[in-house]
Amino acid sequence: MELGAFNHDPEETFILK
């Protein structure tokens, strides 16, 4: 689900990770 995180903002990506 890295593509979804990439689509989101950098801050949101951190939360997803």
Tab-separated table of C-alpha atoms in Angstrom:
chain	number	residue	atom	x	y	z
A	1	MET	CA	0.000	0.000	0.000
A	2	GLU	CA	2.933	2.287	-0.665
A	3	LEU	CA	1.222	3.829	-3.692
A	4	GLY	CA	-1.633	5.059	-1.514
A	5	ALA	CA	0.791	6.643	0.915
A	6	PHE	CA	2.634	8.284	-1.971
A	7	ASN	CA	-0.613	9.737	-3.267
A	8	HIS	CA	-1.203	11.315	0.136
A	9	ASP	CA	0.822	14.157	1.604
A	10	PRO	CA	4.252	13.494	3.190
A	11	GLU	CA	2.853	13.948	6.690
A	12	GLU	CA	-0.011	11.566	5.975
A	13	THR	CA	2.462	9.063	4.549
A	14	PHE	CA	4.329	9.058	7.847
A	15	ILE	CA	1.100	8.264	9.702
A	16	LEU	CA	0.318	5.441	7.267
A	17	LYS	CA	3.805	4.029	7.685
